[in-house]
mmCIF file of C-alpha atoms in Angstrom:
data_model
loop_
_atom_site.group_PDB
_atom_site.id
_atom_site.type_symbol
_atom_site.label_atom_id
_atom_site.label_comp_id
_atom_site.label_asym_id
_atom_site.label_seq_id
_atom_site.Cartn_x
_atom_site.Cartn_y
_atom_site.Cartn_z
ATOM 1 C CA ILE A 1 -16.043 -2.644 -38.718
ATOM 2 C CA SER A 2 -15.467 -5.641 -36.356
ATOM 3 C CA GLN A 3 -11.701 -4.632 -35.969
ATOM 4 C CA THR A 4 -12.509 -1.000 -35.532
ATOM 5 C CA GLY A 5 -15.406 -2.225 -33.001
ATOM 6 C CA SER A 6 -12.833 -4.376 -31.327
ATOM 7 C CA MET A 7 -10.103 -1.575 -31.512
ATOM 8 C CA GLU A 8 -12.450 0.996 -29.469
ATOM 9 C CA LYS A 9 -13.335 -1.970 -26.756
ATOM 10 C CA LYS A 10 -9.660 -1.874 -26.296
ATOM 11 C CA GLN A 11 -9.242 2.006 -25.853
ATOM 12 C CA THR A 12 -12.176 2.690 -23.841
ATOM 13 C CA PRO A 13 -10.940 1.177 -20.576
ATOM 14 C CA LEU A 14 -7.284 2.426 -21.204
ATOM 15 C CA LEU A 15 -8.734 5.736 -21.502
ATOM 16 C CA TYR A 16 -11.192 5.432 -18.602
ATOM 17 C CA THR A 17 -8.135 4.119 -16.557
ATOM 18 C CA CYS A 18 -6.008 7.392 -17.943
ATOM 19 C CA ILE A 19 -8.944 9.783 -17.084
ATOM 20 C CA GLY A 20 -9.400 7.491 -13.488
ATOM 21 C CA ILE A 21 -5.602 7.854 -12.675
ATOM 22 C CA LEU A 22 -5.729 11.950 -13.420
ATOM 23 C CA ILE A 23 -8.538 12.730 -11.250
ATOM 24 C CA ILE A 24 -7.566 10.626 -8.127
ATOM 25 C CA SER A 25 -3.650 12.302 -8.649
ATOM 26 C CA ILE A 26 -5.352 15.742 -8.995
ATOM 27 C CA ALA A 27 -7.503 15.085 -5.856
ATOM 28 C CA CYS A 28 -4.656 13.429 -4.093
ATOM 29 C CA VAL A 29 -2.473 16.467 -4.742
ATOM 30 C CA ILE A 30 -5.245 18.971 -3.704
ATOM 31 C CA PHE A 31 -5.902 17.025 -0.473
ATOM 32 C CA TYR A 32 -2.634 16.778 0.603
ATOM 33 C CA ARG A 33 -1.000 19.888 -0.772
ATOM 34 C CA ASN A 34 0.070 21.510 2.561
ATOM 35 C CA VAL A 35 2.545 18.240 2.875
ATOM 36 C CA ILE A 36 3.668 18.254 -0.668
ATOM 37 C CA PHE A 37 4.394 21.654 -0.870
ATOM 38 C CA SER A 38 6.005 21.798 2.298
ATOM 39 C CA PRO A 39 7.383 18.207 2.672
ATOM 40 C CA ALA A 40 10.718 19.106 5.068
ATOM 41 C CA VAL A 41 7.834 19.773 7.624
ATOM 42 C CA ILE A 42 8.478 17.402 11.004
ATOM 43 C CA PRO A 43 5.957 14.806 11.564
ATOM 44 C CA TRP A 44 3.461 15.040 14.443
ATOM 45 C CA GLY A 45 2.410 11.108 14.486
ATOM 46 C CA SER A 46 3.917 9.852 17.221
ATOM 47 C CA ASP A 47 5.714 6.695 15.935
ATOM 48 C CA THR A 48 6.461 8.474 12.891
ATOM 49 C CA LEU A 49 10.059 9.468 13.946
ATOM 50 C CA GLY A 50 10.606 5.993 14.886
ATOM 51 C CA HIS A 51 10.172 4.241 11.997
ATOM 52 C CA VAL A 52 12.664 6.933 10.243
ATOM 53 C CA PHE A 53 15.381 6.369 12.946
ATOM 54 C CA ARG A 54 15.141 2.648 12.264
ATOM 55 C CA PHE A 55 15.619 3.031 8.359
ATOM 56 C CA GLU A 56 18.154 5.691 8.894
ATOM 57 C CA TYR A 57 19.929 3.025 11.261
ATOM 58 C CA LEU A 58 19.397 0.540 8.441
ATOM 59 C CA LYS A 59 21.201 2.436 5.806
ATOM 60 C CA ASP A 60 24.006 3.623 8.452
ATOM 61 C CA SER A 61 24.408 -0.276 8.841
ATOM 62 C CA ILE A 62 24.454 -1.192 5.586
ATOM 63 C CA SER A 63 26.886 1.275 4.988
ATOM 64 C CA ASN A 64 29.169 -0.199 7.346
ATOM 65 C CA GLY A 65 28.749 -3.646 6.081
ATOM 66 C CA VAL A 66 26.078 -4.885 8.370
ATOM 67 C CA TRP A 67 23.327 -5.643 5.984
ATOM 68 C CA TYR A 68 20.950 -7.153 9.451
ATOM 69 C CA PRO A 69 21.858 -5.401 12.452
ATOM 70 C CA ASP A 70 20.386 -6.475 15.246
ATOM 71 C CA PHE A 71 20.861 -4.662 18.574
ATOM 72 C CA VAL A 72 20.659 -1.021 18.685
ATOM 73 C CA PRO A 73 22.464 0.213 21.675
ATOM 74 C CA GLU A 74 20.576 3.608 21.141
ATOM 75 C CA TRP A 75 17.076 2.755 21.590
ATOM 76 C CA TYR A 76 16.274 1.418 25.020
ATOM 77 C CA LEU A 77 19.344 0.443 26.206
ATOM 78 C CA ASN A 78 19.835 -1.949 23.545
ATOM 79 C CA ILE A 79 16.731 -3.182 21.504
ATOM 80 C CA GLN A 80 16.449 -5.293 18.900
ATOM 81 C CA LEU A 81 15.796 -3.332 15.784
ATOM 82 C CA PHE A 82 13.320 -5.188 13.823
ATOM 83 C CA ARG A 83 11.912 -7.170 17.171
ATOM 84 C CA TYR A 84 8.008 -5.755 16.531
ATOM 85 C CA TYR A 85 8.319 -4.644 12.996
ATOM 86 C CA PRO A 86 9.742 -6.329 9.786
ATOM 87 C CA PRO A 87 12.372 -5.041 7.500
ATOM 88 C CA TYR A 88 10.824 -5.242 4.280
ATOM 89 C CA ILE A 89 9.721 -1.759 4.012
ATOM 90 C CA TYR A 90 12.869 -0.277 6.317
ATOM 91 C CA TYR A 91 15.131 -2.066 3.516
ATOM 92 C CA ILE A 92 13.444 0.005 0.661
ATOM 93 C CA LEU A 93 13.512 3.251 2.865
ATOM 94 C CA ALA A 94 16.933 2.756 3.195
ATOM 95 C CA PHE A 95 17.765 2.451 -0.115
ATOM 96 C CA LEU A 96 15.690 5.542 -1.201
ATOM 97 C CA SER A 97 16.806 7.347 1.563
ATOM 98 C CA THR A 98 20.077 7.235 -0.399
ATOM 99 C CA PHE A 99 19.077 9.239 -2.682
ATOM 100 C CA PHE A 100 17.644 11.981 -0.405
ATOM 101 C CA GLN A 101 19.203 14.539 2.009
ATOM 102 C CA ASN A 102 16.582 14.992 4.250
ATOM 103 C CA PRO A 103 14.751 11.572 5.199
ATOM 104 C CA ILE A 104 11.742 14.033 6.288
ATOM 105 C CA ILE A 105 11.032 14.792 3.116
ATOM 106 C CA LEU A 106 11.361 11.002 1.648
ATOM 107 C CA THR A 107 8.688 10.090 4.723
ATOM 108 C CA ASN A 108 6.238 12.556 3.773
ATOM 109 C CA LEU A 109 6.279 11.615 0.075
ATOM 110 C CA PHE A 110 6.270 8.092 0.922
ATOM 111 C CA ILE A 111 3.213 8.485 2.783
ATOM 112 C CA ILE A 112 1.512 10.640 -0.069
ATOM 113 C CA ALA A 113 2.532 7.987 -2.743
ATOM 114 C CA ILE A 114 1.425 4.816 -0.548
ATOM 115 C CA ALA A 115 -1.751 7.181 -0.358
ATOM 116 C CA TRP A 116 -1.871 7.762 -4.128
ATOM 117 C CA PHE A 117 -1.353 3.900 -5.189
ATOM 118 C CA GLY A 118 -3.834 2.651 -2.520
ATOM 119 C CA GLY A 119 -6.531 4.843 -4.250
ATOM 120 C CA VAL A 120 -5.375 4.356 -7.962
ATOM 121 C CA SER A 121 -5.617 0.491 -7.285
ATOM 122 C CA TRP A 122 -9.649 1.087 -6.465
ATOM 123 C CA LEU A 123 -9.677 1.525 -10.511
ATOM 124 C CA LEU A 124 -9.219 -2.312 -10.381
ATOM 125 C CA PHE A 125 -12.893 -3.284 -9.624
ATOM 126 C CA HIS A 126 -14.253 -1.041 -12.373
ATOM 127 C CA LYS A 127 -15.181 -4.520 -13.868
ATOM 128 C CA TRP A 128 -17.709 -5.473 -10.908
ATOM 129 C CA ILE A 129 -19.009 -2.241 -9.684
ATOM 130 C CA GLY A 130 -18.098 0.345 -12.828
ATOM 131 C CA TRP A 131 -16.124 3.179 -13.830
ATOM 132 C CA PHE A 132 -17.258 5.966 -11.766
ATOM 133 C CA PRO A 133 -18.077 3.801 -8.599
ATOM 134 C CA ALA A 134 -14.222 2.498 -8.829
ATOM 135 C CA ILE A 135 -12.997 6.459 -8.889
ATOM 136 C CA PHE A 136 -15.363 7.229 -6.251
ATOM 137 C CA GLY A 137 -13.789 4.621 -4.311
ATOM 138 C CA GLY A 138 -10.331 5.849 -4.992
ATOM 139 C CA LEU A 139 -10.919 9.626 -4.140
ATOM 140 C CA LEU A 140 -13.052 8.043 -0.752
ATOM 141 C CA TYR A 141 -9.769 6.082 -0.156
ATOM 142 C CA LEU A 142 -7.929 9.462 0.023
ATOM 143 C CA VAL A 143 -9.580 10.620 3.023
ATOM 144 C CA LEU A 144 -10.296 7.527 4.548
ATOM 145 C CA PRO A 145 -10.168 8.629 8.113
ATOM 146 C CA ASP A 146 -8.491 5.716 9.589
ATOM 147 C CA MET A 147 -6.185 6.037 6.746
ATOM 148 C CA VAL A 148 -5.337 9.726 7.739
ATOM 149 C CA ARG A 149 -4.866 8.700 11.577
ATOM 150 C CA ILE A 150 -2.982 5.822 10.859
ATOM 151 C CA SER A 151 -0.731 8.199 8.317
ATOM 152 C CA PHE A 152 -0.701 11.394 10.042
ATOM 153 C CA SER A 153 -1.546 10.922 13.825
ATOM 154 C CA GLU A 154 -0.095 7.834 14.609
ATOM 155 C CA GLY A 155 2.419 7.769 12.049
ATOM 156 C CA ASN A 156 2.624 4.337 11.500
ATOM 157 C CA LEU A 157 4.158 3.885 8.112
ATOM 158 C CA LEU A 158 4.110 0.146 7.941
ATOM 159 C CA ARG A 159 0.487 -0.210 8.699
ATOM 160 C CA HIS A 160 0.034 2.530 6.119
ATOM 161 C CA PHE A 161 1.463 0.518 3.607
ATOM 162 C CA ALA A 162 -0.285 -2.506 4.184
ATOM 163 C CA ASN A 163 -3.629 -0.876 4.318
ATOM 164 C CA ALA A 164 -2.411 0.524 0.801
ATOM 165 C CA LEU A 165 -2.560 -3.227 -0.316
ATOM 166 C CA LEU A 166 -5.674 -4.329 0.692
ATOM 167 C CA PRO A 167 -7.575 -3.161 -2.655
ATOM 168 C CA ILE A 168 -5.305 -5.205 -4.924
ATOM 169 C CA THR A 169 -5.455 -8.170 -2.615
ATOM 170 C CA PHE A 170 -9.058 -8.414 -2.909
ATOM 171 C CA PHE A 171 -9.250 -7.702 -6.426
ATOM 172 C CA LEU A 172 -6.699 -10.508 -6.976
ATOM 173 C CA VAL A 173 -8.867 -12.617 -4.451
ATOM 174 C CA LEU A 174 -12.035 -11.959 -6.963
ATOM 175 C CA THR A 175 -9.980 -12.701 -10.029
ATOM 176 C CA SER A 176 -9.162 -15.836 -8.739
ATOM 177 C CA LEU A 177 -12.524 -16.720 -7.731
ATOM 178 C CA HIS A 178 -13.592 -15.603 -11.411
ATOM 179 C CA HIS A 179 -11.000 -17.329 -13.345
ATOM 180 C CA PRO A 180 -9.730 -20.244 -11.453
ATOM 181 C CA ASP A 181 -7.824 -21.876 -14.436
ATOM 182 C CA LYS A 182 -5.380 -19.120 -14.610
ATOM 183 C CA LYS A 183 -2.713 -19.584 -11.677
ATOM 184 C CA TRP A 184 -0.942 -16.102 -12.113
ATOM 185 C CA GLN A 185 -3.673 -14.464 -10.020
ATOM 186 C CA ARG A 186 -2.653 -16.664 -7.099
ATOM 187 C CA VAL A 187 1.203 -16.141 -7.914
ATOM 188 C CA ILE A 188 0.488 -12.826 -7.117
ATOM 189 C CA LEU A 189 -1.349 -13.325 -4.673
ATOM 190 C CA ALA A 190 0.774 -15.311 -2.606
ATOM 191 C CA LEU A 191 3.693 -12.524 -3.458
ATOM 192 C CA VAL A 192 1.390 -9.744 -2.215
ATOM 193 C CA PHE A 193 0.651 -11.850 1.172
ATOM 194 C CA THR A 194 4.076 -12.291 1.785
ATOM 195 C CA ILE A 195 4.657 -8.671 1.436
ATOM 196 C CA LEU A 196 2.154 -8.137 4.141
ATOM 197 C CA VAL A 197 3.599 -10.720 6.210
ATOM 198 C CA LEU A 198 6.980 -9.073 6.028
ATOM 199 C CA THR A 199 5.419 -5.735 6.238
ATOM 200 C CA HIS A 200 2.907 -6.005 9.328
ATOM 201 C CA PRO A 201 2.230 -9.360 10.206
ATOM 202 C CA MET A 202 -1.156 -7.920 12.336
ATOM 203 C CA MET A 203 -2.357 -6.279 9.476
ATOM 204 C CA ALA A 204 -1.829 -9.689 7.341
ATOM 205 C CA ALA A 205 -3.296 -11.876 9.966
ATOM 206 C CA ILE A 206 -6.682 -9.525 9.812
ATOM 207 C CA ILE A 207 -6.542 -9.202 6.046
ATOM 208 C CA THR A 208 -6.249 -13.309 5.986
ATOM 209 C CA ALA A 209 -8.889 -13.526 8.235
ATOM 210 C CA VAL A 210 -11.440 -11.353 6.255
ATOM 211 C CA SER A 211 -10.399 -13.147 3.026
ATOM 212 C CA PHE A 212 -11.369 -15.915 4.209
ATOM 213 C CA LEU A 213 -14.645 -14.866 5.342
ATOM 214 C CA PHE A 214 -15.110 -13.631 2.315
ATOM 215 C CA LEU A 215 -14.540 -16.646 0.386
ATOM 216 C CA LEU A 216 -17.042 -18.565 2.675
ATOM 217 C CA LEU A 217 -19.527 -16.314 2.134
ATOM 218 C CA CYS A 218 -19.137 -16.479 -1.868
ATOM 219 C CA PHE A 219 -18.867 -20.474 -1.850
ATOM 220 C CA SER A 220 -22.079 -20.308 0.500
ATOM 221 C CA GLY A 221 -23.954 -18.415 -1.918
ATOM 222 C CA GLY A 222 -24.319 -15.336 -0.169
ATOM 223 C CA LEU A 223 -22.239 -13.088 -2.041
ATOM 224 C CA TRP A 224 -21.618 -14.985 -5.358
ATOM 225 C CA GLY A 225 -24.813 -13.843 -6.671
ATOM 226 C CA HIS A 226 -24.114 -10.446 -6.952
ATOM 227 C CA ILE A 227 -20.690 -10.671 -7.761
ATOM 228 C CA GLY A 228 -20.115 -13.668 -9.951
#
């Protein structure tokens, strides 16, 4: 009986996880159906095409043997390609672009995939807030006004990606607090922050400051009684 009960306990989180992923995936398709089913539509975000130009230029440079192009003669009379934004996401998009004839399709699908990832990441918090609030949080993330604005109005692909890492970042912070004896959470947390810095330094700094404030409140006793 004990073995059967333990198997059921192991199967229940997996079942709820699958249900949560399914619900968030269906909602993502419904919310972004106009983009998903018409991925070749030119994005109207103010910065979107600038990011498309960067990873396409990087792809062409790599094909010519230049793995880290510095100056771009075609942009503002020879500006540095990675002067403001680090290259991490551009390399990923440049690689994925080799499988897409139309970079606009890749860009639109990237926006949707990252939004889906950010929503699904909310399921990690089920152990603290329960399954229903975690799923509901994932659904809310898909239509978070700031996330939608950054993705489609501002067109900042890198900040969109950095925002999607926020849930998993705080999950790792909480897990490190609950299990200080385990080091793998801190290794992954360091990796996530490295990716943030190589994606959008400003967002990395903001998330670091918020994480520090969160830890300060926890250690001072203000929050630990509610999440411990």
